[in-house]
Short mmCIF file of C-alpha atoms (C1' of nucleotides) in Angstrom, two decimals:
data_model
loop_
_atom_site.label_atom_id
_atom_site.label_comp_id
_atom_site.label_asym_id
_atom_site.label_seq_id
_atom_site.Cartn_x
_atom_site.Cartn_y
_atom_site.Cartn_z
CA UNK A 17 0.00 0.00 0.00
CA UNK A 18 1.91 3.33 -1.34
CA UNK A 19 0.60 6.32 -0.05
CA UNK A 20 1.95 9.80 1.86
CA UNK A 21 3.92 10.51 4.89
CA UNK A 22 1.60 12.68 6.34
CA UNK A 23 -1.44 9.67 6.06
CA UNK A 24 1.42 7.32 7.80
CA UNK A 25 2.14 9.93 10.46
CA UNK A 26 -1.58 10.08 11.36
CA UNK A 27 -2.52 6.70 11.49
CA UNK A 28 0.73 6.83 14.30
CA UNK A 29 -1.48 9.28 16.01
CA UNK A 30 -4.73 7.25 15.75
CA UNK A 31 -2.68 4.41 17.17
CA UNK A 32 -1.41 6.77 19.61
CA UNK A 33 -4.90 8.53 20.82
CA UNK A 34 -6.93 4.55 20.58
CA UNK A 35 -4.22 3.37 23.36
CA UNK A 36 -5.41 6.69 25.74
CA UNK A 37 -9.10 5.78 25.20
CA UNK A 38 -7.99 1.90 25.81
CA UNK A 39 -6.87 3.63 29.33
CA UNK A 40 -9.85 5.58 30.10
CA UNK A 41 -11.82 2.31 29.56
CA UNK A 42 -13.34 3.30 26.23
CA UNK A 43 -13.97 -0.33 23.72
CA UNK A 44 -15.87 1.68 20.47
CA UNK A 45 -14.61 5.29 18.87
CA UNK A 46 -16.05 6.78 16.07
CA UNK A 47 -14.23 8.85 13.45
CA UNK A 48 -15.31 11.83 15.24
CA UNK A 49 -13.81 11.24 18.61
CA UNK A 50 -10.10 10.65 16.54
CA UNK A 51 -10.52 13.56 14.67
CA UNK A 52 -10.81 15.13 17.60
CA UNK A 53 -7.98 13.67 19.71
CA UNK A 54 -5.70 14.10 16.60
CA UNK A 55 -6.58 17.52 15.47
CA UNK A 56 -8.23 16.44 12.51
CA UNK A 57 -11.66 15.91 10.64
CA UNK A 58 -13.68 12.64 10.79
CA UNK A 59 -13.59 12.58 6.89
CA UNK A 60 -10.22 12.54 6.82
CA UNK A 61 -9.90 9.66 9.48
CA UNK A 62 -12.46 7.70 7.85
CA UNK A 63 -11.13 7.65 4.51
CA UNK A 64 -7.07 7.26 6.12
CA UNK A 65 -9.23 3.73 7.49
CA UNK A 66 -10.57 3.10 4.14
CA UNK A 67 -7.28 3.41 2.37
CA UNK A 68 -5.88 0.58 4.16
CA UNK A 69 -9.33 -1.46 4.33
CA UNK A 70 -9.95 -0.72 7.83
CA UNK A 71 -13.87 -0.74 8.05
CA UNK A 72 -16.10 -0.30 11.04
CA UNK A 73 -19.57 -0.30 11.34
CA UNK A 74 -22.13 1.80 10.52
CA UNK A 75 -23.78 3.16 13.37
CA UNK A 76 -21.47 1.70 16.49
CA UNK A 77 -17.78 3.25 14.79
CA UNK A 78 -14.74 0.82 15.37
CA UNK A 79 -14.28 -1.31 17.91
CA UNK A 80 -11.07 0.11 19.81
CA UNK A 81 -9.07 -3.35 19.97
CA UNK A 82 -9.43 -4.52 16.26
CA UNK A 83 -8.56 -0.99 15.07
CA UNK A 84 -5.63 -1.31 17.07
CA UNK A 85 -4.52 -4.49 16.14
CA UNK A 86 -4.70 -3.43 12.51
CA UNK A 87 -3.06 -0.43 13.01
CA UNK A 88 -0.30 -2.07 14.82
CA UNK A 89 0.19 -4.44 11.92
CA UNK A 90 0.10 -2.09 9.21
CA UNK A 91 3.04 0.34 11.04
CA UNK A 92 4.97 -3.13 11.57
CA UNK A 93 4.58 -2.97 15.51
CA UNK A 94 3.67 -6.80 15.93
CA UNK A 95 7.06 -7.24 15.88
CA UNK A 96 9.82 -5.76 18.19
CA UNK A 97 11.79 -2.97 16.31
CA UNK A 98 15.81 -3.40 16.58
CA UNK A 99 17.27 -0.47 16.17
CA UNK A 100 21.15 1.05 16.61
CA UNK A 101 22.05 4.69 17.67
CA UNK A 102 25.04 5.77 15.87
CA UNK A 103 27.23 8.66 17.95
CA UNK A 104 26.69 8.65 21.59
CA UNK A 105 27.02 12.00 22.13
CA UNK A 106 24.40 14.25 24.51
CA UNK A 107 22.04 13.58 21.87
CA UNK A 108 22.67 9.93 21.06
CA UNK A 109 22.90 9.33 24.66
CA UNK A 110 19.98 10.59 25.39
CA UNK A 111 17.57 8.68 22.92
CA UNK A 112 19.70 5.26 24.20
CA UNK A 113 18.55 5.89 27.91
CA UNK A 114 14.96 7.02 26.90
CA UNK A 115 12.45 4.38 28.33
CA UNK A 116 9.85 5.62 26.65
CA UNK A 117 10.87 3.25 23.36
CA UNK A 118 10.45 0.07 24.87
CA UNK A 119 6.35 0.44 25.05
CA UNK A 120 6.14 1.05 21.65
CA UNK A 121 8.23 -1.92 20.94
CA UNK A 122 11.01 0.04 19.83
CA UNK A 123 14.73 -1.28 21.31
CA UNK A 124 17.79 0.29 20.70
CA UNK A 125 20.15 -2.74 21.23
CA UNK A 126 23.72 -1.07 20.91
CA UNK A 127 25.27 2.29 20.13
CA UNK A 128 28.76 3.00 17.92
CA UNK A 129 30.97 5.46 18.08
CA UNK A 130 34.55 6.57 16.73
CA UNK A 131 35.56 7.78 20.34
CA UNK A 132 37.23 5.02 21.98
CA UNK A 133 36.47 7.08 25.06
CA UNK A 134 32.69 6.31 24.58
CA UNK A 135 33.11 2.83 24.37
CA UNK A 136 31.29 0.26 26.60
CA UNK A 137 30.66 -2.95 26.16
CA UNK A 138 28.77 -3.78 29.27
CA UNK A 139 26.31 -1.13 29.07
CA UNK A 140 22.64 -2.18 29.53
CA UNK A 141 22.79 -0.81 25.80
CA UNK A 142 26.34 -1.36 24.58
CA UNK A 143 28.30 1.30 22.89
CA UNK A 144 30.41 -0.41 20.87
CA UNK A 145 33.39 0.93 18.22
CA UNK A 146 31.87 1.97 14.61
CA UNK A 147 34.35 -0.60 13.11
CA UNK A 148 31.88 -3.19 14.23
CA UNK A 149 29.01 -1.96 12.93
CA UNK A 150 28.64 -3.84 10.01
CA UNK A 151 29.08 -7.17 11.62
CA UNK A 152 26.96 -6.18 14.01
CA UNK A 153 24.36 -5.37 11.44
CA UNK A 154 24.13 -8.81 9.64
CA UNK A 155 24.61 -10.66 12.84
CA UNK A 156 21.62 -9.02 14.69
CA UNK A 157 19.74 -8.20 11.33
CA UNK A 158 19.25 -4.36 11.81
CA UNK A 159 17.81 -2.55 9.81
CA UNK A 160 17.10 0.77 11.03
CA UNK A 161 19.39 3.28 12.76
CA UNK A 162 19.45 6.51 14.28
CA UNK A 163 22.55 8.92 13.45
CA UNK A 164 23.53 11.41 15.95
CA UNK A 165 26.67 12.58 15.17
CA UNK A 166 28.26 16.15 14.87
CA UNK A 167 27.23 17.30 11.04
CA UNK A 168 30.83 17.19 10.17
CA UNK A 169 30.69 13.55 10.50
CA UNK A 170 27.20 12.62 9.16
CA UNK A 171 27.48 11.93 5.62
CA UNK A 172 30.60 9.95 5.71
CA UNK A 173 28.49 8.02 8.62
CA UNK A 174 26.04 7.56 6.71
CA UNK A 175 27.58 6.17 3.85
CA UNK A 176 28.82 3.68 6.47
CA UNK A 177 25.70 2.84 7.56
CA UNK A 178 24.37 2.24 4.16
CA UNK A 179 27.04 0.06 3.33
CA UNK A 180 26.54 -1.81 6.72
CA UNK A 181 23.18 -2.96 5.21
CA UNK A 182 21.08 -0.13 7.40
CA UNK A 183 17.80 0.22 5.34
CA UNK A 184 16.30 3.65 6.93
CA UNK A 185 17.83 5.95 8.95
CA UNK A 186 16.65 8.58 10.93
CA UNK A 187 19.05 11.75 10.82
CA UNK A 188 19.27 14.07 13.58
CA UNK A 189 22.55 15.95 12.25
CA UNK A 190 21.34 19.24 11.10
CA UNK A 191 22.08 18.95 6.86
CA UNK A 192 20.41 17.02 4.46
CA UNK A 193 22.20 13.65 3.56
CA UNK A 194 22.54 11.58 0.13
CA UNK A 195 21.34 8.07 1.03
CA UNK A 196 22.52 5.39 -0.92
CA UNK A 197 20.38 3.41 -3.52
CA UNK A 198 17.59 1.39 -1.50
CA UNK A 199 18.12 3.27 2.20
CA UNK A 200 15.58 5.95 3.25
CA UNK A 201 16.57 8.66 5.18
CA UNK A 202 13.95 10.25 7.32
CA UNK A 203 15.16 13.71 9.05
CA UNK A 204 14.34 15.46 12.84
CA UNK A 205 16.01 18.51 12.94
CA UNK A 206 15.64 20.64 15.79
CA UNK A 207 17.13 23.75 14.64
CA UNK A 208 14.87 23.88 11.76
CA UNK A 209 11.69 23.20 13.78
CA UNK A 210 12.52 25.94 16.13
CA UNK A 211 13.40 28.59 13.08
CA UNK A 212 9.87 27.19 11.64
CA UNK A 213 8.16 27.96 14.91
CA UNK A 214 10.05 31.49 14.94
CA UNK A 215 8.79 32.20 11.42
CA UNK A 216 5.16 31.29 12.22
CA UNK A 217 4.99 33.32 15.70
CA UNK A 218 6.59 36.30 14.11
CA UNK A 219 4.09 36.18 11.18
CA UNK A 220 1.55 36.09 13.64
CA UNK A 221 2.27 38.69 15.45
CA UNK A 222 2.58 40.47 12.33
CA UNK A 223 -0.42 39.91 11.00
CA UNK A 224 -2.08 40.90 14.49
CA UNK A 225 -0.46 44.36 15.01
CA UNK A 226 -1.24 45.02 11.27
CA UNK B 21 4.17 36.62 3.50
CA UNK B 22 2.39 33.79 3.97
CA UNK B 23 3.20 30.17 3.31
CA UNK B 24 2.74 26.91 4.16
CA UNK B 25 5.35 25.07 6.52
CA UNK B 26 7.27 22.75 4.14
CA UNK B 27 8.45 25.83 1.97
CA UNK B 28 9.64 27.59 5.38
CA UNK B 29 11.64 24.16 6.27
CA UNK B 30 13.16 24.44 2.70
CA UNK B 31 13.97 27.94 3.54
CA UNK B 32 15.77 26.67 6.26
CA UNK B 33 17.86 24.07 4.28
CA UNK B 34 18.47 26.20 1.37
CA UNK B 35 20.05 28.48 4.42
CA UNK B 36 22.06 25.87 5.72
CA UNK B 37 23.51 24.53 2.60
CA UNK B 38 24.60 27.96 1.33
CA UNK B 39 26.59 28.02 4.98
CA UNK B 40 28.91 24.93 3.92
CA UNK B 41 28.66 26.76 0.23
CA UNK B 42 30.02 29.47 1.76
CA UNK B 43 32.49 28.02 3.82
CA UNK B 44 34.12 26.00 0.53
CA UNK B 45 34.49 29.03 -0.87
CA UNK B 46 31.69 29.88 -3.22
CA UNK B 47 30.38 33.43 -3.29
CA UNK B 48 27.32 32.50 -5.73
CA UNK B 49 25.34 29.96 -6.64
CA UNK B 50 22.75 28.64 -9.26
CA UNK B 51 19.01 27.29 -8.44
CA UNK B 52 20.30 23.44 -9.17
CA UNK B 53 23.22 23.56 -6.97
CA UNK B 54 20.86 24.34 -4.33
CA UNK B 55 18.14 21.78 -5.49
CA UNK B 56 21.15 19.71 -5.84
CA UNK B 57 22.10 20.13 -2.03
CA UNK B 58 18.65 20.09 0.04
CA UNK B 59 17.02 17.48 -2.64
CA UNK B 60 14.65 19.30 -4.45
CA UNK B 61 13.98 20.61 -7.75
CA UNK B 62 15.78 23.53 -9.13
CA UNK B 63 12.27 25.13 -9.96
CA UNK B 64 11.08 25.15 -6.79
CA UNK B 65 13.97 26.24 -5.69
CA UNK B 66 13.16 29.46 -7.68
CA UNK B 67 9.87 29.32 -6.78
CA UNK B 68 10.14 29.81 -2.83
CA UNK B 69 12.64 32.59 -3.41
CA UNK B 70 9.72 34.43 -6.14
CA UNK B 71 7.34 33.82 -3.08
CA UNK B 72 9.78 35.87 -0.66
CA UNK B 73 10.80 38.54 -3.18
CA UNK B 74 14.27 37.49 -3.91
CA UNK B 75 15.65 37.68 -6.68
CA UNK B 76 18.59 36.68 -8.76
CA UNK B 77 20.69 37.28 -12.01
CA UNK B 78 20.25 36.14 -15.09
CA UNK B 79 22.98 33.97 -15.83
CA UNK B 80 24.99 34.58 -12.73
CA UNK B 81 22.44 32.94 -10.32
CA UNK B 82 21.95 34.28 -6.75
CA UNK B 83 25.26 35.99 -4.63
CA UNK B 84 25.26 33.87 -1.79
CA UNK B 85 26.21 36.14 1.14
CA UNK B 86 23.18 38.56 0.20
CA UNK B 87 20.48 35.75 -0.22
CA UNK B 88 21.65 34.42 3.21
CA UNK B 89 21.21 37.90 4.67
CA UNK B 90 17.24 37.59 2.60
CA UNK B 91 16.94 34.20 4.33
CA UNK B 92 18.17 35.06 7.93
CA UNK B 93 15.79 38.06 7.70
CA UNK B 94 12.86 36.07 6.49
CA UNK B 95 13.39 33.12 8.95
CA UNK B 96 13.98 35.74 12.11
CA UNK B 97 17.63 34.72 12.52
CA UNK B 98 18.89 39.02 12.48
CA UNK B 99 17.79 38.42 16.28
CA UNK B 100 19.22 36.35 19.23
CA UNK B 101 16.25 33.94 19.78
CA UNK B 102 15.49 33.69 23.36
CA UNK B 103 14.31 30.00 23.86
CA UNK B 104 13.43 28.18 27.18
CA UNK B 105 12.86 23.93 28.06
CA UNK B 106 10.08 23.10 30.16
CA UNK B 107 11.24 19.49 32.05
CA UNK B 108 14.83 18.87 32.73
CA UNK B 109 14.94 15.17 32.31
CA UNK B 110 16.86 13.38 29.66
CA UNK B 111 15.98 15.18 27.06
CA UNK B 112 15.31 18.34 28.49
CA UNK B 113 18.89 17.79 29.41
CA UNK B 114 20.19 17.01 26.35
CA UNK B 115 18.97 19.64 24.65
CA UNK B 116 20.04 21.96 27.26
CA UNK B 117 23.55 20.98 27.06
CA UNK B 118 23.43 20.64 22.72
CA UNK B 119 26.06 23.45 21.71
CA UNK B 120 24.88 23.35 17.75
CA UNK B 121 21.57 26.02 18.52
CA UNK B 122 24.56 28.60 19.59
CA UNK B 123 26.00 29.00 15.78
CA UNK B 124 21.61 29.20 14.76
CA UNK B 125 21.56 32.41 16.83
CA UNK B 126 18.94 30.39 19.14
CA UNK B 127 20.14 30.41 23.08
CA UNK B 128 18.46 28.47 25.26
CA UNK B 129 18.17 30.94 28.51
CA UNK B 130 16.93 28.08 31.56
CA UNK B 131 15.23 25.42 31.74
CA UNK B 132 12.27 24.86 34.06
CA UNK B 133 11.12 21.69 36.32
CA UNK B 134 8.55 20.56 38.97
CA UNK B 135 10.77 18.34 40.65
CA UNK B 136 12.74 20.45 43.07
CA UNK B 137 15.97 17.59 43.19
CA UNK B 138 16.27 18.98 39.18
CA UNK B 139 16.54 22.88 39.85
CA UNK B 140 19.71 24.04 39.86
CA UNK B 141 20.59 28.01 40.09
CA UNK B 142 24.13 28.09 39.59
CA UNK B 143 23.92 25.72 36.51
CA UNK B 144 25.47 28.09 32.93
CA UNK B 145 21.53 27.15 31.94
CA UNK B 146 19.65 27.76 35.23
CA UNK B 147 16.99 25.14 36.27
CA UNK B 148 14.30 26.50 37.65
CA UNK B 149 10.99 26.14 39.41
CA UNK B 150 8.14 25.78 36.96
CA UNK B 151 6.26 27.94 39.64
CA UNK B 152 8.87 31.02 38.24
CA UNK B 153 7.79 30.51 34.34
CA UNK B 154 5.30 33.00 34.05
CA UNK B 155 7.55 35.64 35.74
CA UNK B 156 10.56 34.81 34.31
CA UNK B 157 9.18 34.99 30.31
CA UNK B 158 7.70 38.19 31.31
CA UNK B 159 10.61 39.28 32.57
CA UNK B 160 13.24 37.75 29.47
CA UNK B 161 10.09 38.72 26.69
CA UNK B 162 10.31 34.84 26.02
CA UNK B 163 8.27 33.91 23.19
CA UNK B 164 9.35 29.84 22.59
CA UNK B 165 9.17 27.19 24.71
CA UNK B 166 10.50 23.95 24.14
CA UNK B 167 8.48 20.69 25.99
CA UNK B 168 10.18 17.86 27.03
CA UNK B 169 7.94 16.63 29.91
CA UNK B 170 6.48 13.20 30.45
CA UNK B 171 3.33 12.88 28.16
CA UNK B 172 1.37 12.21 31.26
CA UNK B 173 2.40 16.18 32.70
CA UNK B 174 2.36 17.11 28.73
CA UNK B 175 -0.84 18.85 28.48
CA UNK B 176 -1.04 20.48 31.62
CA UNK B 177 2.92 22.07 31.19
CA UNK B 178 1.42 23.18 28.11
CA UNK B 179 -1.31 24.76 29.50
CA UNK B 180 0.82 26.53 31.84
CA UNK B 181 3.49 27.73 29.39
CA UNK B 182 0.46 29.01 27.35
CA UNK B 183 -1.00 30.74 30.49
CA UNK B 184 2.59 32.68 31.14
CA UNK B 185 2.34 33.97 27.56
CA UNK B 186 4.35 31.89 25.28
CA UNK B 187 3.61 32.01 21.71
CA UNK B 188 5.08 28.52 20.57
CA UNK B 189 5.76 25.19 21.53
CA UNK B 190 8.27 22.78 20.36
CA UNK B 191 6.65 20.08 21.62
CA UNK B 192 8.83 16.66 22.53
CA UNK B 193 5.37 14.45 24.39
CA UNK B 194 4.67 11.81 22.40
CA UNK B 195 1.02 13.12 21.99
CA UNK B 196 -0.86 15.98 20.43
CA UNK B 197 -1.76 18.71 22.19
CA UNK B 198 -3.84 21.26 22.34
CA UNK B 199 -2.99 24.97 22.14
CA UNK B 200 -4.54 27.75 23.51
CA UNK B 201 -5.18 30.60 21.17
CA UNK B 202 -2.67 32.33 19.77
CA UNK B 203 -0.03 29.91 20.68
CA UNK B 204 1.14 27.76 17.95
CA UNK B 205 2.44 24.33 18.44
CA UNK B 206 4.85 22.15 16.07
CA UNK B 207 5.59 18.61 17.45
CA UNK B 208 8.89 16.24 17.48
CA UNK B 209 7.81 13.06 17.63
CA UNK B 210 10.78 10.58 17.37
CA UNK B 211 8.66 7.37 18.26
CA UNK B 212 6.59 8.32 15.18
CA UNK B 213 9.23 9.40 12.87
CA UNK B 214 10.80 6.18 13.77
CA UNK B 215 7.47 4.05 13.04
CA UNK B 216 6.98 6.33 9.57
CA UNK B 217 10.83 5.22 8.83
CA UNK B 218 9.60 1.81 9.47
CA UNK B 219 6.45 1.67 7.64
CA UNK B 220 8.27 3.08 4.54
CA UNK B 221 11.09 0.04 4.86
CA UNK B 222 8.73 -2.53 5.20
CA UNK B 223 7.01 -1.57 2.19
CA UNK B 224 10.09 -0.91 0.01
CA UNK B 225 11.05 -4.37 0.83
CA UNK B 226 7.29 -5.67 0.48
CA UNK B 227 8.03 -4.27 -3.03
CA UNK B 228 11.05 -5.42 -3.61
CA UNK B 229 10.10 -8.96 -3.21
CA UNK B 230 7.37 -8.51 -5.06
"C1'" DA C 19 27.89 44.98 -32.64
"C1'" DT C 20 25.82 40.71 -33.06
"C1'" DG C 21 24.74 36.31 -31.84
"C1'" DT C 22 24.78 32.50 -28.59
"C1'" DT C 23 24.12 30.55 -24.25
"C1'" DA C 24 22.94 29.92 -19.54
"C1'" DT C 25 19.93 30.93 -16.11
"C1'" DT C 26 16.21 33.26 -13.96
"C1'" DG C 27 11.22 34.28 -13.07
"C1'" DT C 28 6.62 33.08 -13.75
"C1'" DG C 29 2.30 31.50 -15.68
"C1'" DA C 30 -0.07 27.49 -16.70
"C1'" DA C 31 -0.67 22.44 -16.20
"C1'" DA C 32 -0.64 18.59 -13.38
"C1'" DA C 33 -0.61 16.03 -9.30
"C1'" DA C 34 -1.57 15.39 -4.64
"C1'" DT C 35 -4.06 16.35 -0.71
"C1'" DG C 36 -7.87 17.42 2.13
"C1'" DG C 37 -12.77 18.34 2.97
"C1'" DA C 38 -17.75 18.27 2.18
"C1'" DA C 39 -21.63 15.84 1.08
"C1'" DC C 40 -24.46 12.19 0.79
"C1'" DA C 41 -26.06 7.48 -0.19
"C1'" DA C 42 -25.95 3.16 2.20
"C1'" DT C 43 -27.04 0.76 6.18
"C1'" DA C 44 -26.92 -1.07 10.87
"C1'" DT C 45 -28.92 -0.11 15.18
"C1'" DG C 46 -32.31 0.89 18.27
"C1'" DA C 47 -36.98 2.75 19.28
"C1'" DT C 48 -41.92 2.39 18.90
"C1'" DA D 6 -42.36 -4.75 11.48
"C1'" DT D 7 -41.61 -0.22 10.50
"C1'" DC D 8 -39.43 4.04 11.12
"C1'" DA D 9 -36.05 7.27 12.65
"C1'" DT D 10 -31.34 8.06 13.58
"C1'" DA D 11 -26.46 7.84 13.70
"C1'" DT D 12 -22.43 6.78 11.50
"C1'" DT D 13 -19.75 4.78 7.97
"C1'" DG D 14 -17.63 4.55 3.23
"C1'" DT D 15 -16.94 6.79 -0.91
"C1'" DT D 16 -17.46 9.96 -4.56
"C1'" DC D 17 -16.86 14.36 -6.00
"C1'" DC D 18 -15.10 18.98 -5.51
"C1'" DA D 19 -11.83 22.58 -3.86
"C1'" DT D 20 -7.51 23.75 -2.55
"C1'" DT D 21 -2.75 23.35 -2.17
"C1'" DT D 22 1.57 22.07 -3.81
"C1'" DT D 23 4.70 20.72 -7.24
"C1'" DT D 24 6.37 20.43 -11.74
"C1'" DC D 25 6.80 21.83 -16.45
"C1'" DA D 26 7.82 24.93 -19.95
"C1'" DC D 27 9.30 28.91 -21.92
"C1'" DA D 28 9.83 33.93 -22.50
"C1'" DA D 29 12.97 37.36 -20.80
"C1'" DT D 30 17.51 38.73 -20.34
"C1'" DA D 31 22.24 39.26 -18.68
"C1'" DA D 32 26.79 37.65 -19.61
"C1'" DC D 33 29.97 36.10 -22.65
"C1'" DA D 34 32.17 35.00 -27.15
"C1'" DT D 35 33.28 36.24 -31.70
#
DNA sequence: ATGTTATTGTGAAAAATGGAACAATATGAT
DNA sequence: ATCATATTGTTCCATTTTTCACAATAACAT
């Protein structure tokens, strides 16, 4: 099933919002309620369901668990997620002691770095040397990874982690990197979020006084 | 001028590409090279810079130090931004202690927490109360906040950070929130960038195969 | 001076996205 | 059993975003 980023990201929300209601003790939900929890319009949630074949019932919505279960399968979370954090620096660091991974059955199973200084093998989550990556990646079957390194490092780490077999990577180094033939490269960038959040408050503000 | 938010992000990239330009040694550069850089299309390259007024030469292509000062004006960077963190845990931390905003003119000023075993008033970025918020970004003219509280505390911080008169939020919960008017809010969501990532390998394999 | 070429700037076409509307229909009420 | 109602699923329409295409023109070569 091809379709946009933006469709993907919401049905992470859905997902997201269904396990709150779960909580609250809620077992239906009807496009409505999402739209609401997601900042969106019931059309919009409806036909996101119908793109993937997800049908509920009319009158009576979707029954919480089902959804969930089909949600789960379609962003690949009925299985656990093994993923590698490449620089352990304060951001890399960070993202390997985050908990908050785990319940969405996302593990980070070892971090690399050039620093021998970093190095630790006996780490609840390993930091290993970036000479073993690539082992490490066909032993362990990775395919995912998250690069944190300076920006003066990224592309030539990147090229690594291509050529270790890495399949996506999500880039928090603040420049845009050429991924090799067959590995995606999704990008969080901090610096430009909070220059488009600058933009948008002063053109508010703007627009207000004016 | 207004736009929607992916052109501003490009704006952003086309600024930070023309940096390393610029720091190789080019003084000018043509609407491919940067299309070439940020992966887009030399076109709409062209076009975001027709949206914002700036212009080029015919043959001869754009002067690089005077489209950066166009860019740096458009995206607010003539002006220190004044940013603070709400929650001082690990990534609160982390982005506290991340040197790379510095060169982006962005300075985080202190970070706020509830627990009082976090504040710290001697720190280079003070931790403080989040009881002193609303008198401390009256005091500083703080107009960002960044989030990076537990999503349980999420909504309520927000609230709060609203109430004292902040005009965006970077937020870090792994959940949407609501805003209160006249405060926008952009979200980093690395759980769901990370599922999106995963979702988009599992079908280019599905493909593959296929 | 003239012609050639490279590159911009933009208007129009195309593609993608999102939203509104409504027919279909299951549920529950009478 | 029939009717009214609520909610889905989908089609169609509007809007947004991207791409294409090419006229305009500045720089360069001859």
């Amino acid at each position: 099933m091809i379709t946009n980023k933006n469709c993907i990201i919401r049905l992470s929300r859905y997902k997201n919002a269904l396990y709150r209601l779960q909580a609250l003790g809620f077992v239906k939900v009807f496009s409505d309620n999402l739209a609401d929890a997601v900042g969106g319009t019931a059309s919009q949630v409806r036909k996101d369901f119908s793109i993937f074949g997800i049908s509920g019932n009319k009158k009576g919505g979707y029954q919480i668990d089902s959804l969930l279960e089909k949600l789960n399968s379609i962003l690949g979370k009925d299985q656990l997620q093994k993923v590698i954090v490449v620089g352990a620096g304060h951001i890399g660091s960070a993202l390997m002691r985050y908990r908050g991974f785990e319940k969405e059955g996302i593990k980070i199973v070892a971090g690399f770095d050039i620093d021998p200084a970093k190095i630790n093998r006996s780490n609840p989550t390993p930091v290993l040397p970036l000479e073993e990556i690539k082992a490490f990646v066909k032993t362990n079957n990775i395919r995912i990874a998250i690069l944190a390194v300076p920006d003066i490092a990224a592309q030539q780490a990147a090229d690594m982690i291509c050529a270790a077999g890495i399949k996506g990577i999500l880039n928090f180094a603040p420049l845009g990197l050429k991924g090799a033939e067959g590995c995606i490269i999704n990008n969080v960038n901090v610096e430009i979020e909070l220059e488009n959040l600058i933009y948008f408050v002063n053109v508010t503000e703007k627009t207000k006084k004016a």
